[in-house]
PDB file of C-alpha atoms in Angstrom:
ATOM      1  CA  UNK J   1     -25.594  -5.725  21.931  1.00  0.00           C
ATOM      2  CA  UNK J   2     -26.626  -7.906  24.589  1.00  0.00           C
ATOM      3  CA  UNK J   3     -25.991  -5.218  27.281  1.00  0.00           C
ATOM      4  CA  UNK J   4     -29.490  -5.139  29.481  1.00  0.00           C
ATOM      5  CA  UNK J   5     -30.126  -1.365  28.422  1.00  0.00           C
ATOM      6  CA  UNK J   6     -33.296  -0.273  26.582  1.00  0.00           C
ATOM      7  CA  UNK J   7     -31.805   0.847  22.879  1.00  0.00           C
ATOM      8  CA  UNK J   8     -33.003   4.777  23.885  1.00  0.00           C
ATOM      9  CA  UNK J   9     -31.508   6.914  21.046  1.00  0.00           C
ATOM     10  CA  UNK J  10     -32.157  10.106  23.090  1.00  0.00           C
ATOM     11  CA  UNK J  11     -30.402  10.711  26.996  1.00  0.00           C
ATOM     12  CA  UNK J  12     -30.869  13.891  27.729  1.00  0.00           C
ATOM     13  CA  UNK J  13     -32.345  16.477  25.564  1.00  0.00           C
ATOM     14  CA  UNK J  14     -31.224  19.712  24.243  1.00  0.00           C
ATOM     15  CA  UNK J  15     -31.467  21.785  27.440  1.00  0.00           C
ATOM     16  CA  UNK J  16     -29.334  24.398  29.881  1.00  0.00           C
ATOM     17  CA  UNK J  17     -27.511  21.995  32.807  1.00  0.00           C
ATOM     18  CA  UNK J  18     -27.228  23.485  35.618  1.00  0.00           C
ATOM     19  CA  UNK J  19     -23.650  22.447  37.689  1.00  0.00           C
ATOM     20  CA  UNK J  20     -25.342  21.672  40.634  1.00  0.00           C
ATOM     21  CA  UNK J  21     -29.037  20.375  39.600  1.00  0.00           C
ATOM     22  CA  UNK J  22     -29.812  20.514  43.285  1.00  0.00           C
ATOM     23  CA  UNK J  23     -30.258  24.001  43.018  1.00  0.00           C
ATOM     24  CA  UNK J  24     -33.379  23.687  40.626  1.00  0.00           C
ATOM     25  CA  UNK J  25     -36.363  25.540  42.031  1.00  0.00           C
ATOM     26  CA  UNK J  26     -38.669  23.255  43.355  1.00  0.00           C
ATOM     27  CA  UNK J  27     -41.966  25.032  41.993  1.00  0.00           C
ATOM     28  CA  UNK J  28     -40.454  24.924  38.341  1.00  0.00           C
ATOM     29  CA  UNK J  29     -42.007  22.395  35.883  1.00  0.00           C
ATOM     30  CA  UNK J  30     -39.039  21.077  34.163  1.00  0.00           C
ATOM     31  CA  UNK J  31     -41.300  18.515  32.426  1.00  0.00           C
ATOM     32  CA  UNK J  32     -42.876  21.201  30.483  1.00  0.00           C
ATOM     33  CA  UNK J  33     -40.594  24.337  30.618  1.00  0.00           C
ATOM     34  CA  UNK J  34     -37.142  25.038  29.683  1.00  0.00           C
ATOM     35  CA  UNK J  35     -34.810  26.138  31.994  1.00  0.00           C
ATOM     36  CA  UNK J  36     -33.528  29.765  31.398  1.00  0.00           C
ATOM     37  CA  UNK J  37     -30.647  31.682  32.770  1.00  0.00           C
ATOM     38  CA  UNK J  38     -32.828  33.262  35.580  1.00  0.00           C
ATOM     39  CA  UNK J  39     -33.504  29.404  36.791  1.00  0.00           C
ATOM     40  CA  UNK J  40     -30.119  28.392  35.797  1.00  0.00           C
ATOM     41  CA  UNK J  41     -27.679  31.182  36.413  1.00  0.00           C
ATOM     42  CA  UNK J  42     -24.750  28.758  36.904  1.00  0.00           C
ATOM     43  CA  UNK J  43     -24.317  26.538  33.972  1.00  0.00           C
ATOM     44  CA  UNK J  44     -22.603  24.640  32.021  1.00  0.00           C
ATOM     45  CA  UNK J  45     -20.995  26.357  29.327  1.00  0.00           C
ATOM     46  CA  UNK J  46     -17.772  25.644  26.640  1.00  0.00           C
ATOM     47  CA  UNK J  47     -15.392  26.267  29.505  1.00  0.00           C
ATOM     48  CA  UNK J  48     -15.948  23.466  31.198  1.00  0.00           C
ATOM     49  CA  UNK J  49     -15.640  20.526  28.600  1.00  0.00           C
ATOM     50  CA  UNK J  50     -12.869  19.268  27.108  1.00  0.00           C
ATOM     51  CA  UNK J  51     -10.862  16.346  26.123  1.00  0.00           C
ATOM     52  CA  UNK J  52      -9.755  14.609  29.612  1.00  0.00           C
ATOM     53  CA  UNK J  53     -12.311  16.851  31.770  1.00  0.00           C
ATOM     54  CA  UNK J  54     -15.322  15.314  33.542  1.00  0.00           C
ATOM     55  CA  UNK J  55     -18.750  17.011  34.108  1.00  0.00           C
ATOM     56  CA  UNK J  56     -21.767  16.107  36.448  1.00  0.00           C
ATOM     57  CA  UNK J  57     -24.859  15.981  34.583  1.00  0.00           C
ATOM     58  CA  UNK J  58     -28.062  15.689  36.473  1.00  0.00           C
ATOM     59  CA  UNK J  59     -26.229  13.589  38.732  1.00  0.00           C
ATOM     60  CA  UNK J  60     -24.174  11.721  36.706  1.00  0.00           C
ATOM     61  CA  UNK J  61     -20.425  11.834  35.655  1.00  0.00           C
ATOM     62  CA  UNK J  62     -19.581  11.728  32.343  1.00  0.00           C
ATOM     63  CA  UNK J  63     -15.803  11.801  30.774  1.00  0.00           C
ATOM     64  CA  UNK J  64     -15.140  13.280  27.678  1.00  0.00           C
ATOM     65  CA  UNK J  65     -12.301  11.116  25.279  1.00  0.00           C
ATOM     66  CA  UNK J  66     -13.195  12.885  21.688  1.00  0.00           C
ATOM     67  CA  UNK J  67     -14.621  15.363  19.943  1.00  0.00           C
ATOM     68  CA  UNK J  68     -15.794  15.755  15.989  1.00  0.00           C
ATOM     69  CA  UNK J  69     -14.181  18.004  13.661  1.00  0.00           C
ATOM     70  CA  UNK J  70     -16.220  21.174  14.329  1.00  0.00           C
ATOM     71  CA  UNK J  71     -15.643  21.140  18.045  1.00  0.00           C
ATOM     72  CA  UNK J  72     -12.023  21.052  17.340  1.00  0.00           C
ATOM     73  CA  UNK J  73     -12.162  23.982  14.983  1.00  0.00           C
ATOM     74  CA  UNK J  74     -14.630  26.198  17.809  1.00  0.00           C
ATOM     75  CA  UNK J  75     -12.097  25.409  20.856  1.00  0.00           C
ATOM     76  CA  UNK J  76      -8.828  26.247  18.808  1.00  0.00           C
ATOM     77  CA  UNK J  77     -10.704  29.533  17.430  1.00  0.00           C
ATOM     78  CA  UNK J  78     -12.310  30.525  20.583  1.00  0.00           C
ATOM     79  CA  UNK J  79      -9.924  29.185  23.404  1.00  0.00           C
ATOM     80  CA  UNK J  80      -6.828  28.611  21.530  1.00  0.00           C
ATOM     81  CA  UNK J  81      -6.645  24.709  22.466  1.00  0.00           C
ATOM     82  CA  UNK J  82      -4.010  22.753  20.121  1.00  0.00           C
ATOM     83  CA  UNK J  83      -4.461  19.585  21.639  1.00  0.00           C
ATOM     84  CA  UNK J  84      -6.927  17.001  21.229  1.00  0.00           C
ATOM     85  CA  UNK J  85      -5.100  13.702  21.452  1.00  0.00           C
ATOM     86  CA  UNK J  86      -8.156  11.558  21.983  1.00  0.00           C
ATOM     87  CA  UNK J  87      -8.145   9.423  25.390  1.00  0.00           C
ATOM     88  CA  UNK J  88      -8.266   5.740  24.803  1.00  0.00           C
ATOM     89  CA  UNK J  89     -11.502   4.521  27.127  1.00  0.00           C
ATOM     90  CA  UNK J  90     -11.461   0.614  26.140  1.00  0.00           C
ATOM     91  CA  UNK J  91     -10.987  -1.432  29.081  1.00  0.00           C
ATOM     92  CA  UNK J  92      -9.112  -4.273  28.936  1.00  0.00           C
ATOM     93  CA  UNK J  93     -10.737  -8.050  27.641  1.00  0.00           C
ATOM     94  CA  UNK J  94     -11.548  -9.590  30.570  1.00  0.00           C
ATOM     95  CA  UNK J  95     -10.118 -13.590  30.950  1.00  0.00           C
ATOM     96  CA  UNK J  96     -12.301 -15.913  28.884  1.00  0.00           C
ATOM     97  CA  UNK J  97     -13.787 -18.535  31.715  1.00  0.00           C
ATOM     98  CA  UNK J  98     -13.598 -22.164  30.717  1.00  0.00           C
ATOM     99  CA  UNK J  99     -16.742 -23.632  30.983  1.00  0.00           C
ATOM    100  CA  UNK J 100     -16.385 -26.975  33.053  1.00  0.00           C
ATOM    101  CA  UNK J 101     -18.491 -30.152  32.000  1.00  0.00           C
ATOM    102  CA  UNK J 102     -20.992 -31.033  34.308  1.00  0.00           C
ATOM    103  CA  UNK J 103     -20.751 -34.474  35.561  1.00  0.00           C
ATOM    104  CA  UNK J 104     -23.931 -36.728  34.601  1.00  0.00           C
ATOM    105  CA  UNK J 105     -26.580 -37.191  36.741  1.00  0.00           C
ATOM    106  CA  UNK J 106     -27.812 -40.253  35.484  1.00  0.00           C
ATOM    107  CA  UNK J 107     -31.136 -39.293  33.857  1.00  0.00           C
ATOM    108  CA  UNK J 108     -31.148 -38.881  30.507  1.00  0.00           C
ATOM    109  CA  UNK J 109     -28.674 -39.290  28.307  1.00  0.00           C
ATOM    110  CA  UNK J 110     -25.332 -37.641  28.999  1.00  0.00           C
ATOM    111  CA  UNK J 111     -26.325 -34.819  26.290  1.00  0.00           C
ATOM    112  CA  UNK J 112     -29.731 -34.345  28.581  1.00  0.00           C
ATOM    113  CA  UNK J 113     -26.716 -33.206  31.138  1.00  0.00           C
ATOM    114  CA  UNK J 114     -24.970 -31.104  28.571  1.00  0.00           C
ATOM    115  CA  UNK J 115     -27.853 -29.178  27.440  1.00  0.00           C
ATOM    116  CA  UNK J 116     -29.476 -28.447  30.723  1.00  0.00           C
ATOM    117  CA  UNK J 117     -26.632 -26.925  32.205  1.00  0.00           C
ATOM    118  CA  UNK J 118     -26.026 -24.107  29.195  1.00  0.00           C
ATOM    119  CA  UNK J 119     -30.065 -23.059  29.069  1.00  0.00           C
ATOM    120  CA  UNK J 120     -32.458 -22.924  31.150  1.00  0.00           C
ATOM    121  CA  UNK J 121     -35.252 -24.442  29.552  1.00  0.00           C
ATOM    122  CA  UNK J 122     -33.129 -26.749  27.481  1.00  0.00           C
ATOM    123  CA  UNK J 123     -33.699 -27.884  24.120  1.00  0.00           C
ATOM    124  CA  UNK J 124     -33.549 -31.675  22.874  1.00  0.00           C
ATOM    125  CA  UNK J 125     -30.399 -32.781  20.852  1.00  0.00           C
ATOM    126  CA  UNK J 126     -30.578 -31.951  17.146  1.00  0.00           C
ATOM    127  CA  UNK J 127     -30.495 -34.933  15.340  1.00  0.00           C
ATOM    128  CA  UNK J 128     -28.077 -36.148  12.266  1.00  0.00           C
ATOM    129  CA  UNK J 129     -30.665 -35.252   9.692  1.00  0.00           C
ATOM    130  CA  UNK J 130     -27.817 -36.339   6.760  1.00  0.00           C
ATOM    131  CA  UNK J 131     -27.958 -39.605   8.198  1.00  0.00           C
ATOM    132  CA  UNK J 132     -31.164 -40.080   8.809  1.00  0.00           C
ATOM    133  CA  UNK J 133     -32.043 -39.281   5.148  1.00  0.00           C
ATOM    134  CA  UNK J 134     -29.127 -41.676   4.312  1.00  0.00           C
ATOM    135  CA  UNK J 135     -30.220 -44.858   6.304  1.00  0.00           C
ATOM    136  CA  UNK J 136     -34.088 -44.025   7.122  1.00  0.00           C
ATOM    137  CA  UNK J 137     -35.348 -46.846   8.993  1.00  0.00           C
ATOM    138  CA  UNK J 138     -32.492 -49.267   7.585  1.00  0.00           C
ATOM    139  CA  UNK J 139     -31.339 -51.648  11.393  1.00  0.00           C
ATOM    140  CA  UNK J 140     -28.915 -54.261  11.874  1.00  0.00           C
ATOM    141  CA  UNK J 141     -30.253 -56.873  13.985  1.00  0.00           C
ATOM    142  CA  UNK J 142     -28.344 -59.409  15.845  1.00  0.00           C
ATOM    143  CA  UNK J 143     -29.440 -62.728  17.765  1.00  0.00           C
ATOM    144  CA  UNK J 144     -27.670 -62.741  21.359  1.00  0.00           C
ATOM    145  CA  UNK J 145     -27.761 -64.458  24.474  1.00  0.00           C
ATOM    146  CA  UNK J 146     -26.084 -63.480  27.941  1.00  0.00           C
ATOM    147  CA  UNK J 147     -22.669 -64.170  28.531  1.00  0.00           C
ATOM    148  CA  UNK J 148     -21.746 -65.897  31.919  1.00  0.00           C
ATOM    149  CA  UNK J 149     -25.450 -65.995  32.634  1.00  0.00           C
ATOM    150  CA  UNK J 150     -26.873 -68.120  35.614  1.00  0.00           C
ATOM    151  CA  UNK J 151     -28.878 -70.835  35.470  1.00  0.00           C
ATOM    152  CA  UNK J 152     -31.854 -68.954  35.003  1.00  0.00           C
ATOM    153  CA  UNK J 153     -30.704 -66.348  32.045  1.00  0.00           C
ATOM    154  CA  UNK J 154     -29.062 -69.173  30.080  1.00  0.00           C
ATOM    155  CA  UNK J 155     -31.428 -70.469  27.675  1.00  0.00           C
ATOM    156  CA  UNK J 156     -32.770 -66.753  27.269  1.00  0.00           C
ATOM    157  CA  UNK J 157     -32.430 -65.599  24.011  1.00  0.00           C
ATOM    158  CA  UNK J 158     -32.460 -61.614  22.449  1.00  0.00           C
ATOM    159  CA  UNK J 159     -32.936 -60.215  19.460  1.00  0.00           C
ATOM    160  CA  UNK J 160     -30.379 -56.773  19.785  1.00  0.00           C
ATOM    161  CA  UNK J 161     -31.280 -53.880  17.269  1.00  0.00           C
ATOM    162  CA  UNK J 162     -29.137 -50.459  15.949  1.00  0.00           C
ATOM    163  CA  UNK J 163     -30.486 -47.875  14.126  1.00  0.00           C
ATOM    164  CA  UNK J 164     -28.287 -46.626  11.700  1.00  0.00           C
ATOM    165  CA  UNK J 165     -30.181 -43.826  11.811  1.00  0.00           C
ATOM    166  CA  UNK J 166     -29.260 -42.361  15.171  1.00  0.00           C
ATOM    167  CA  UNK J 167     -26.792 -45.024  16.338  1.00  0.00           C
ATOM    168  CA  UNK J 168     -29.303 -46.181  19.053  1.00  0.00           C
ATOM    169  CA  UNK J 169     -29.246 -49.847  20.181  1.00  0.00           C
ATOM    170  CA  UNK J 170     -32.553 -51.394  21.961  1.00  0.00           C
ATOM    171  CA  UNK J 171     -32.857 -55.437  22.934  1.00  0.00           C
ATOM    172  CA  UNK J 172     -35.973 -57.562  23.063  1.00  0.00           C
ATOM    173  CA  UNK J 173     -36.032 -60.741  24.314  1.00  0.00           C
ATOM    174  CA  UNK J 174     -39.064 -63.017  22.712  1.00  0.00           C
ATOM    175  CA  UNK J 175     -41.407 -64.763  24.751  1.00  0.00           C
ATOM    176  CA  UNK J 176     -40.724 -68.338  25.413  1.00  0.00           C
ATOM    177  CA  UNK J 177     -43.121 -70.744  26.564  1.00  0.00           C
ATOM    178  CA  UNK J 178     -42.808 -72.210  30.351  1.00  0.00           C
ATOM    179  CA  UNK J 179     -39.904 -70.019  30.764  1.00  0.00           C
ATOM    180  CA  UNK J 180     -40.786 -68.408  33.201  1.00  0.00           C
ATOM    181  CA  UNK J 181     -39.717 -65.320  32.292  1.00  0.00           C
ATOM    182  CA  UNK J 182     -42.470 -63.291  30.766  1.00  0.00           C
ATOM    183  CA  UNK J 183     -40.375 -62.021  27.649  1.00  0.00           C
ATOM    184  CA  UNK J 184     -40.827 -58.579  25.514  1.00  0.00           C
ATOM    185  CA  UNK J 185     -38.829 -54.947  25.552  1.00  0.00           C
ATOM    186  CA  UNK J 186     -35.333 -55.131  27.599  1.00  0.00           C
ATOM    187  CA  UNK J 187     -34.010 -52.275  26.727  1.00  0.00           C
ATOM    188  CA  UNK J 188     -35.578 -49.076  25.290  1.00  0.00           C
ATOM    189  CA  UNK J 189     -33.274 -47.514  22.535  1.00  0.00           C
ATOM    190  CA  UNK J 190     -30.595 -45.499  23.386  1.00  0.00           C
ATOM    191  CA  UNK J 191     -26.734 -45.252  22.268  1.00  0.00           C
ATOM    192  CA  UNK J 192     -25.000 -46.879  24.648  1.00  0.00           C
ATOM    193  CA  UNK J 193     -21.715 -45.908  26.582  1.00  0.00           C
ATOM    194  CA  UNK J 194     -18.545 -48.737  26.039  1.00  0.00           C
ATOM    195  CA  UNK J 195     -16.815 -49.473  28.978  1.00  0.00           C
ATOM    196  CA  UNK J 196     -13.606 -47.927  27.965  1.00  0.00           C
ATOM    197  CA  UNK J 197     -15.568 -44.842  28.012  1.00  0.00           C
ATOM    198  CA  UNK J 198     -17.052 -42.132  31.278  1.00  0.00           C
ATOM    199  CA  UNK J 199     -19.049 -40.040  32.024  1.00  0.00           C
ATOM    200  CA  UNK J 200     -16.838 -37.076  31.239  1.00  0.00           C
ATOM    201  CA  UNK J 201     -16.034 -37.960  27.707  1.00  0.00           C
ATOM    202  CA  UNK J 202     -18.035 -41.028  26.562  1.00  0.00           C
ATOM    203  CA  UNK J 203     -17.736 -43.219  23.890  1.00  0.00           C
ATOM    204  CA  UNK J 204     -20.860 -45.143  22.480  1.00  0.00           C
ATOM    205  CA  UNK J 205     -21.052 -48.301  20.473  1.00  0.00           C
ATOM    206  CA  UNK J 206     -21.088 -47.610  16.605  1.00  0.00           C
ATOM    207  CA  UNK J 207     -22.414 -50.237  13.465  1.00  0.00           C
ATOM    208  CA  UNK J 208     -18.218 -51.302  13.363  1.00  0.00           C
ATOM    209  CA  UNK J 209     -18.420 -52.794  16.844  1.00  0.00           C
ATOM    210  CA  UNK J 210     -21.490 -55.190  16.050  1.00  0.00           C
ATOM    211  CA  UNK J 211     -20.489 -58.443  14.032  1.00  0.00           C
ATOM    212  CA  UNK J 212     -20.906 -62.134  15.373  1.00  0.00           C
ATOM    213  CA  UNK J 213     -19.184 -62.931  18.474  1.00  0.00           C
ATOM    214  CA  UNK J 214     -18.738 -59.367  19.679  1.00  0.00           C
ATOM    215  CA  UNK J 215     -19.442 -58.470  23.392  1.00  0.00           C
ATOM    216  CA  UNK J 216     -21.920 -55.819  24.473  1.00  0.00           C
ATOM    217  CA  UNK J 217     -21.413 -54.696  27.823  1.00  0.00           C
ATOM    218  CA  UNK J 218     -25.338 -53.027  28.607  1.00  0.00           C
ATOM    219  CA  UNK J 219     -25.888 -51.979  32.124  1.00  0.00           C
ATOM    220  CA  UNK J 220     -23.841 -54.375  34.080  1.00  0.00           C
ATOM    221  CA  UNK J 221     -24.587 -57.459  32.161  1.00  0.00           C
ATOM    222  CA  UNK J 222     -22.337 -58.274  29.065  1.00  0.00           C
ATOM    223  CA  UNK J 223     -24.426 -59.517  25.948  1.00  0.00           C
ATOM    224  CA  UNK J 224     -22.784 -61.584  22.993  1.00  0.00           C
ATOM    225  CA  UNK J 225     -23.839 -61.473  19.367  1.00  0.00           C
ATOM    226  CA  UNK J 226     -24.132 -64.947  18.066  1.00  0.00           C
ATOM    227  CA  UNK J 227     -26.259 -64.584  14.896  1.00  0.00           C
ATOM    228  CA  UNK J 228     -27.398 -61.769  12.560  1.00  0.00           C
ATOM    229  CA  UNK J 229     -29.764 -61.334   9.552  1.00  0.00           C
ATOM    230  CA  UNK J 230     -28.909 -60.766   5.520  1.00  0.00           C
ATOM    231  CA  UNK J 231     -29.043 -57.751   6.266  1.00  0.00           C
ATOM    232  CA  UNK J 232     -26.385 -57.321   8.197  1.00  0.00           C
ATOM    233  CA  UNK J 233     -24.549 -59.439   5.859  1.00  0.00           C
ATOM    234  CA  UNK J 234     -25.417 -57.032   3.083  1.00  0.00           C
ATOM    235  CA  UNK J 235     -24.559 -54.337   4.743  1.00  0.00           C
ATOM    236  CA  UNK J 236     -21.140 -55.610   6.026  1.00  0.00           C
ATOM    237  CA  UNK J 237     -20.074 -56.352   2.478  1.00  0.00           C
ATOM    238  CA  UNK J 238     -20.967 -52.816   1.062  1.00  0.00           C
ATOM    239  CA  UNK J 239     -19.295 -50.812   3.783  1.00  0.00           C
ATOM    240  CA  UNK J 240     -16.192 -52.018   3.703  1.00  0.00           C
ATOM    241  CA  UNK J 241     -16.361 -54.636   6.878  1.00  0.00           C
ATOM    242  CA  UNK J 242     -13.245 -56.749   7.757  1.00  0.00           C
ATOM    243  CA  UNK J 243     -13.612 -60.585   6.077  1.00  0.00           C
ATOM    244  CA  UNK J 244     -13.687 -62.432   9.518  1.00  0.00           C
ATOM    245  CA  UNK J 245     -16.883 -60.189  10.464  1.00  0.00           C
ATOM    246  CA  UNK J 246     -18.539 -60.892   7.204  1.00  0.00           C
ATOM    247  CA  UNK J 247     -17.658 -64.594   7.050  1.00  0.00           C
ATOM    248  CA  UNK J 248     -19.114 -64.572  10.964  1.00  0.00           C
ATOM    249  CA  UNK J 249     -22.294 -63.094  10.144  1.00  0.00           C
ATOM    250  CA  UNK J 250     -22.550 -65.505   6.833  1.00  0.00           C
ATOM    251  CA  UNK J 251     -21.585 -68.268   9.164  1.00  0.00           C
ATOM    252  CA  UNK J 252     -24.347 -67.419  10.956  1.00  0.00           C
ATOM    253  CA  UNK J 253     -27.043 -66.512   9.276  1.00  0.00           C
ATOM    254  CA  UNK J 254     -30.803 -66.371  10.700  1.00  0.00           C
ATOM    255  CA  UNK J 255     -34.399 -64.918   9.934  1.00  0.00           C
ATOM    256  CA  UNK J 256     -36.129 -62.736  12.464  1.00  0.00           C
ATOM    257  CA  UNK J 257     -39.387 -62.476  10.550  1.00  0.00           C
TER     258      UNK J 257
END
C-alpha cells in the first residue's frame, strides 16, 4: 500500500485494557502475564464502545465507524441499541499536484534532466526497441560543408550521419592534407534540438528534415547538406519522400567508402 507501516497483522492482542493504562502496577510482567480483574479493576467493557464513541487504548485513541453482524445482534439484545448507521471515515482526495518540468541544465540530454528529477538514482532512457529491430544499423549519410563559414572553415568538408535507429545525428569531418585543421569526430551522436524548438518542449531533427540543400543548425554553427549516398536515395524513394528531395539527393550523388 505504499504507506511506510510494517504489514503487522496483529496490534494488540486479546487482553483486558485497562481505561487508564497508567494505573498498571509497576512490578507486574505484562510481557508474560495476563492482566486480571485484581490488576485491572477498571476496564474496558461493552459499555463503552459503540458506533460514534472513542476509546483510549494503551495510549492511543481509536474511533469506532462499524461493526459486523454479530456485534449488532449482542448490543440490540443486551443494550437495546437500534441504531448502527455506520460513520463514513474517508477523508477527502487531496488536490493532485502538477508536477512542473525541470528546466535543463545542460548536461546530458534533456531526458538526462527529465529522469533525474523523478528518481533518485535515475535510470537511462529506454530505447525504441521496435525501431531498432526495424532499421538495425541502417544510416543516412550526407556530405556537408559550413554555411557562412570564414575563411578558414570554408574548404572544410563533413561527412553528417543519422541513425535511423535512435534518430541520433553525429558529424566527422575527414582529414585533409596541409589544412591545417587536424580533421576526425565533430560531433559525438546525439539527437539534436531544431531551433524552433526549447528547452521546455524540444523538438529534434528527424530522417524527413535531411535531403540535399537542407540546413542543420548544430551548436551555433548552421551546417548544409550538399551531397548524400544511394542510400539515402534508396531510402527516400521507399518511404514516401517528396520528388524535389529525391531528385536532390540523385542530383547529387557521392560514395563515402
Amino acid at each position: 500500500n505504499n504507506d511506510g507501516r510494517d504489514p503487522t497483522p496483529l496490534l494488540l492482542r486479546r487482553q483486558r485494557v485497562p481505561r487508564n493504562f497508567k494505573d498498571t502496577p509497576a512490578d507486574f510482567a505484562s510481557i508474560i502475564l495476563e492482566a486480571s480483574a485484581e490488576e485491572y479493576p477498571d476496564a474496558i467493557s461493552p459499555r463503552d464502545l459503540a458506533i460514534g464513541a472513542s476509546v483510549n487504548i494503551l495510549g492511543r485513541v481509536f474511533f469506532m465507524h462499524d461493526c459486523d453482524d454479530f456485534t449488532k445482534e449482542f448490543y440490540r439484545q443486551n443494550f437495546g441499541m437500534t441504531d448502527f448507521t455506520p460513520i463514513s471515515v474517508r477523508s477527502a482526495a487531496a488536490p493532485r499536484v502538477s508536477e512542473a518540468i525541470p528546466p535543463y541544465t545542460g548536461y546530458g540530454s534533456y531526458e538526462d534532466t527529465l529522469l533525474a528529477s523523478r528518481s533518485i538514482a535515475p535510470k537511462t532512457m529506454v530505447k525504441n526497441y521496435g525501431k531498432l529491430l526495424q532499421h538495425g544499423n541502417s544510416a543516412l549519410r550526407f556530405s556537408a560543408h559550413m554555411a557562412k563559414a570564414s575563411a578558414i572553415d570554408a574548404g572544410r568538408k563533413f561527412i553528417l550521419t543519422y541513425r535511423l535507429s535512435d534518430d541520433t545525428i553525429s558529424i566527422y569531418e575527414p582529414p585533409q592534407r596541409n589544412s591545417g585543421i587536424v580533421g576526425g569526430k565533430f560531433l559525438e551522436a546525439k539527437r539534436l534540438v531544431k531551433p524552433s524548438g526549447s528547452a521546455d518542449e524540444p523538438v529534434y531533427y528527424t530522417e524527413k528534415d535531411l535531403f540535399v540543400g537542407a540546413e542543420i543548425a548544430v551548436h551555433g554553427r548552421t551546417f548544409v547538406l550538399d551531397g548524400a549516398d544511394r542510400f539515402v536515395l534508396k531510402f527516400m524513394e521507399t518511404n514516401g519522400f517528396p520528388a524535389s528531395s529525391i531528385e536532390s539527393a540523385r542530383a547529387a550523388l557521392k560514395s563515402f567508402d
